[in-house]
Coordinates of C-alpha atoms (C1' of nucleotides) in Angstrom, one line a residue:
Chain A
X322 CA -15.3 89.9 152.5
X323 CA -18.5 90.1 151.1
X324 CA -20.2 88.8 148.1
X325 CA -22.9 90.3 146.1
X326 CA -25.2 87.9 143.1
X327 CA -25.6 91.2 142.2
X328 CA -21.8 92.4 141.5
X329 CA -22.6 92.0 137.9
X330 CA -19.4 93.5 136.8
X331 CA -17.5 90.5 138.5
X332 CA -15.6 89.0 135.6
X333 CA -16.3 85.8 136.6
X334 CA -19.7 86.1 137.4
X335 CA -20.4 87.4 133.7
X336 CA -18.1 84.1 132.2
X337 CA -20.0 82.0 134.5
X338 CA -23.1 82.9 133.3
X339 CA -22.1 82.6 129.6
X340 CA -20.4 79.1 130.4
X341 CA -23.5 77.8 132.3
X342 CA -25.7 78.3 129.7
X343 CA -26.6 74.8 128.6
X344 CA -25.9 75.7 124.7
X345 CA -22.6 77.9 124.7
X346 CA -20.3 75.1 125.6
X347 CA -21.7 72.5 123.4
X348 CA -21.5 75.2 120.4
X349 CA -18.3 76.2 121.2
X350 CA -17.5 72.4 121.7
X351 CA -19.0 72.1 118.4
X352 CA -16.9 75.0 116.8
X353 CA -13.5 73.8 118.3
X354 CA -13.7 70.9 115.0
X355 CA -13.9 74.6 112.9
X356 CA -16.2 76.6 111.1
X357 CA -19.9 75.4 110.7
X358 CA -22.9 76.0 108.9
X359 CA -25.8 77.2 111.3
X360 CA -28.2 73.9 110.0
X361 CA -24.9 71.5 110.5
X362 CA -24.8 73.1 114.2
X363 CA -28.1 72.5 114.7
X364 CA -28.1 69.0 113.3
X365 CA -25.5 67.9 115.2
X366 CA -26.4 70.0 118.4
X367 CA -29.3 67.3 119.3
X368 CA -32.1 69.0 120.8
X369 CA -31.4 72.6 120.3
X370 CA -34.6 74.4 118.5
X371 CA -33.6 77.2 116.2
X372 CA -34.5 79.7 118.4
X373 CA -32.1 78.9 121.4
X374 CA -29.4 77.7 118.8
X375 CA -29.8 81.7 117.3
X376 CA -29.6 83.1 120.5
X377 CA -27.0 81.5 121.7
X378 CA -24.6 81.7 118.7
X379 CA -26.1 85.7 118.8
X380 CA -24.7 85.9 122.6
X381 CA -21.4 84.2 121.9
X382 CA -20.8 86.3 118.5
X383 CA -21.6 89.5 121.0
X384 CA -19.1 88.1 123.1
X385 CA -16.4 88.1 120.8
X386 CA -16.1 84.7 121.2
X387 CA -17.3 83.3 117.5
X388 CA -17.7 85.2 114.1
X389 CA -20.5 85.0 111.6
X390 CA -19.8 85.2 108.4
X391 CA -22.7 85.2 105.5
X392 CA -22.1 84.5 102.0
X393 CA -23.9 85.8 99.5
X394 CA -25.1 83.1 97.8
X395 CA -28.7 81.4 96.9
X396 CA -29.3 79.4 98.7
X397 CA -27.8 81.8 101.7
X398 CA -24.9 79.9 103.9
X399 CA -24.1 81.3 107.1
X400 CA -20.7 79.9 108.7
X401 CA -19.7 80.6 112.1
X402 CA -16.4 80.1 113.4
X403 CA -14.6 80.4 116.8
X404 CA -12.8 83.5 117.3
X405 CA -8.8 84.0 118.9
X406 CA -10.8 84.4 122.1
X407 CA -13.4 81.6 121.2
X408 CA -10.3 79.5 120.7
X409 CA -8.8 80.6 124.2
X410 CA -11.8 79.2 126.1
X411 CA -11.2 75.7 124.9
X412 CA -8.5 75.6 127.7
X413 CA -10.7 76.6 130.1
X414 CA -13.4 73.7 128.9
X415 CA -10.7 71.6 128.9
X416 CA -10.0 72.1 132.5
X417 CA -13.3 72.0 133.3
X418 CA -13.7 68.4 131.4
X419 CA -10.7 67.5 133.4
X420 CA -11.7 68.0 136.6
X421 CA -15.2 66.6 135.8
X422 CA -13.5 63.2 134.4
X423 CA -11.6 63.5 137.8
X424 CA -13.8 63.8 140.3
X425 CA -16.8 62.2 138.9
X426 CA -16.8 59.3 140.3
X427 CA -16.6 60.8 144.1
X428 CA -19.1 63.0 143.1
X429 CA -21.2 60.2 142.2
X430 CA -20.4 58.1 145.0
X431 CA -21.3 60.9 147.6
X432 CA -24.7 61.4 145.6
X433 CA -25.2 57.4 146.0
X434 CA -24.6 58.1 149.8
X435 CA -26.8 60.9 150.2
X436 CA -29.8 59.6 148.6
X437 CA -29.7 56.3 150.2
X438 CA -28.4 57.3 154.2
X439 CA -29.3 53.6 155.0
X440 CA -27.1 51.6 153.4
X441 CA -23.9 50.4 154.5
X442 CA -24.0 52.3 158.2
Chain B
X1338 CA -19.3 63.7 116.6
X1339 CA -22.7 64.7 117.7
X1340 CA -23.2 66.1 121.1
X1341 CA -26.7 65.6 123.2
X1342 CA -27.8 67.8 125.5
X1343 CA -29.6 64.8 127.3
X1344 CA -26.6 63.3 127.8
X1345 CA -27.3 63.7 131.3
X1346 CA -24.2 61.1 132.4
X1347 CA -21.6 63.5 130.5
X1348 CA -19.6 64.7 133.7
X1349 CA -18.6 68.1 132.4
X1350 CA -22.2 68.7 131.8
X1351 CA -22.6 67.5 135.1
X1352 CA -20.1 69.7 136.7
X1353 CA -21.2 72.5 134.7
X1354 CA -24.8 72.9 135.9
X1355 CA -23.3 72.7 139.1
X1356 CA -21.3 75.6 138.8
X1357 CA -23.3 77.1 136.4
X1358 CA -25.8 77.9 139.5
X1359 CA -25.6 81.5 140.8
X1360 CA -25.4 80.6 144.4
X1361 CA -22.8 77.4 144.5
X1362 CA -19.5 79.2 143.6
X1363 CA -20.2 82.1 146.0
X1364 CA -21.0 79.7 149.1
X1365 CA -17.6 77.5 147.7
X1366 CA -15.7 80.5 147.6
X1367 CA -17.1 81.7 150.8
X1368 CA -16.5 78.1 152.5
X1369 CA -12.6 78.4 151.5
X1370 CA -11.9 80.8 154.4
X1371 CA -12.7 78.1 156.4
X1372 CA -16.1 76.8 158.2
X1373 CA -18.9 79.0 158.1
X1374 CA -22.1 78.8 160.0
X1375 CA -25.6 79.2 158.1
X1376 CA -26.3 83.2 159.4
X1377 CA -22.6 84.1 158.4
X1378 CA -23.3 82.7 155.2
X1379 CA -26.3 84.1 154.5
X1380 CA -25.0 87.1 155.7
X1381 CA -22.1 87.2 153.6
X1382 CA -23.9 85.9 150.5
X1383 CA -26.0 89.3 149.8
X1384 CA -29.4 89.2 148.2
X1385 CA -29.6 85.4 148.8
X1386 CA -32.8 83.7 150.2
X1387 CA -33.1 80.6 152.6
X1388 CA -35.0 78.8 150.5
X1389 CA -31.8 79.5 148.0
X1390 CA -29.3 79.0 150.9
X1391 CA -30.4 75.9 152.1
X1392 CA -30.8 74.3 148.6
X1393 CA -27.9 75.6 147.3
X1394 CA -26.4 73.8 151.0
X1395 CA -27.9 71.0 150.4
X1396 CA -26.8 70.2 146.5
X1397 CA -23.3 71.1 147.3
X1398 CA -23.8 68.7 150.5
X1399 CA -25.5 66.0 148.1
X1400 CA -22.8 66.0 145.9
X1401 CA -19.8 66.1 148.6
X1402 CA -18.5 69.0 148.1
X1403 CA -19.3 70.6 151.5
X1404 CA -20.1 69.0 155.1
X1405 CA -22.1 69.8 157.5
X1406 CA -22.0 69.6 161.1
X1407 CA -24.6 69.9 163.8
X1408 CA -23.3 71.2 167.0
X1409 CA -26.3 69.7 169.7
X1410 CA -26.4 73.1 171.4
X1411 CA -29.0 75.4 172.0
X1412 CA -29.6 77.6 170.2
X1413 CA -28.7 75.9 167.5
X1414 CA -25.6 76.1 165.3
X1415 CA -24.8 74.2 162.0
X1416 CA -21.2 74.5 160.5
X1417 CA -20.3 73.9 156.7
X1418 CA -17.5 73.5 155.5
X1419 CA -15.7 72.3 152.4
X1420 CA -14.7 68.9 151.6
X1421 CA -10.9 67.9 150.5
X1422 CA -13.1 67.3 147.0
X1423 CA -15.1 70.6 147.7
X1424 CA -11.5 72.5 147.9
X1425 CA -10.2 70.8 144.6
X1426 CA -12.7 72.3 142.7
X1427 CA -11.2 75.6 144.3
X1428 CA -9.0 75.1 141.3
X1429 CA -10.9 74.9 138.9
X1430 CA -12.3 78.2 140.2
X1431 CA -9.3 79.6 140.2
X1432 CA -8.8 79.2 136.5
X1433 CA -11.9 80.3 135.7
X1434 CA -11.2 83.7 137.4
X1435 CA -8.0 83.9 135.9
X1436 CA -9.4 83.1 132.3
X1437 CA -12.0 85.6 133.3
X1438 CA -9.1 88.1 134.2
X1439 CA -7.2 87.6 131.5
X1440 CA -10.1 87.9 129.1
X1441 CA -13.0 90.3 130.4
X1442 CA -11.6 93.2 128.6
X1443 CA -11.6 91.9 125.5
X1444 CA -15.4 90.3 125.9
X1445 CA -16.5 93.9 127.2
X1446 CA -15.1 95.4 123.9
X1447 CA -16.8 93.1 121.6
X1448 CA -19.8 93.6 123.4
X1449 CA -19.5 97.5 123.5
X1450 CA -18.5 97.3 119.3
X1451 CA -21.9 94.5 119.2
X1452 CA -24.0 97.1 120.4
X1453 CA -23.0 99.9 119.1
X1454 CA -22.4 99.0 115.1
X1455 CA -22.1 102.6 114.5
X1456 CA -19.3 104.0 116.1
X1457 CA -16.2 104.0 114.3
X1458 CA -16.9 102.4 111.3
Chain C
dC335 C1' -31.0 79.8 165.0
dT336 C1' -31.8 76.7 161.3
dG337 C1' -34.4 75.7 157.8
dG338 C1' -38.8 73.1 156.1
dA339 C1' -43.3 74.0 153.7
dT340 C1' -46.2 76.8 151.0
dC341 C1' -47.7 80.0 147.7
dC342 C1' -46.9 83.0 143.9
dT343 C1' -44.9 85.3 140.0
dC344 C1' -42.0 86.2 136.6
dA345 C1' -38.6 84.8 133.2
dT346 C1' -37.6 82.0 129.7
dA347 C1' -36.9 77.4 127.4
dG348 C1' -38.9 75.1 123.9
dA349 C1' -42.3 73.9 120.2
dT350 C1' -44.3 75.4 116.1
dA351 C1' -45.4 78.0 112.2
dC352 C1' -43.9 81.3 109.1
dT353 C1' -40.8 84.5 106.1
dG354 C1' -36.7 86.9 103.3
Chain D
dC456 C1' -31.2 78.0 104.2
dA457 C1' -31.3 80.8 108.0
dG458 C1' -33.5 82.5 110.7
dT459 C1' -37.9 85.3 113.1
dA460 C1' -42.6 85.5 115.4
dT461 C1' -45.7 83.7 118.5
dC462 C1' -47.4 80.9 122.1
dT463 C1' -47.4 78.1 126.2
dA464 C1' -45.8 75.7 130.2
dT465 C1' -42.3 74.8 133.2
dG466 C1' -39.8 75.9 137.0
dA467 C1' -36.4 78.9 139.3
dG468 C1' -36.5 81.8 142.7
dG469 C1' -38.6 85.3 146.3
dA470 C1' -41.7 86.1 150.3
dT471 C1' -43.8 84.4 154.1
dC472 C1' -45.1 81.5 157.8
dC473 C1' -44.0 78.0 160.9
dA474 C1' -41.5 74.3 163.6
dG475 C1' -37.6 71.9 166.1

DNA sequence: CTGGATCCTCATAGATACTG
DNA sequence: CAGTATCTATGAGGATCCAG
């Protein structure tokens, strides 16, 4: 079997590639406590500047995987919320967080190792 | 709850910038058929480099999720192969396909409706 | 054969300032 | 408040050459 980078209609390459992105997770993260105002996301979302916060909540909305709702209101309020399939991803984080909490350690351990081939041989 | 995207010791995150890289799943995925030498790999692996080969190599390595084994033969010949903590993460893999599976349809759709607001309104 | 070292370029993250 | 417009700099990644 082969594998292409460039199979771009692998499922899993595309939710990989959505996943990786440093932002998704911790908005959808974020969104798992429920709907939020775009300034409360980027408040609590330390670091984000509004122009990756926007794009990111513009690729997950195009995803299907949060909704946007804007009230029409002065001042304007914005809320986005996780969607059915938004929602189903949290099980995927979650395994993803357990596996991390899991393995950690080893992973650590082995980095430890690596960087410093002297010790202990 | 506030989340940081410098919280660099956060294990999912982690995990997730390890995975998140184009080239790491592929060679893991390639590696679960069993050892693989650095040609087959790159061979498999299409459109990758070997700058991006050996990095990629040497991360997973770094982080013990692959070995690697130098035969002292001529010419030479390096082996990788997957750790027992390289194959666990097979697992998490595996869910991610299946999510991806189970959910690609749907993500296509919104997509397709995102960028086409038009149609069938 | 394996892969280190170097150079280059293109994409994009991020900061900042501005607007409906 | 919720973004958009603009700019810059960093760095991921490709191509190439070379060495053990």
């Amino acid at each position: 079997m082969e594998v292409s980078a460039y199979a771009k209609d692998c499922p899993s390459r595309q939710i990989l590639d959505r996943i990786g992105d440093t932002w998704s997770v911790l908005v959808v993260i974020m969104l798992a406590d429920g709907p939020q105002r775009y300034s409360a996301l980027a408040k609590r979302i330390e670091g984000v500047s509004p122009k990756m916060l926007t794009q990111t909540l513009r690729g997950l909305e195009r995803d299907g995987l949060i909704g946007r709702t804007v009230h029409a209101e002065v001042p304007p309020r914005v809320d986005y919320e996780l969607t059915e399939l938004g929602r189903s991803l949290l099980d995927l984080v979650g395994a993803l967080e357990k596996w991390a909490e899991m393995h950690i350690e080893d992973v650590q351990a082995a980095r430890a190792a690596y960087d410093n081939p002297g010790v202990k041989v």
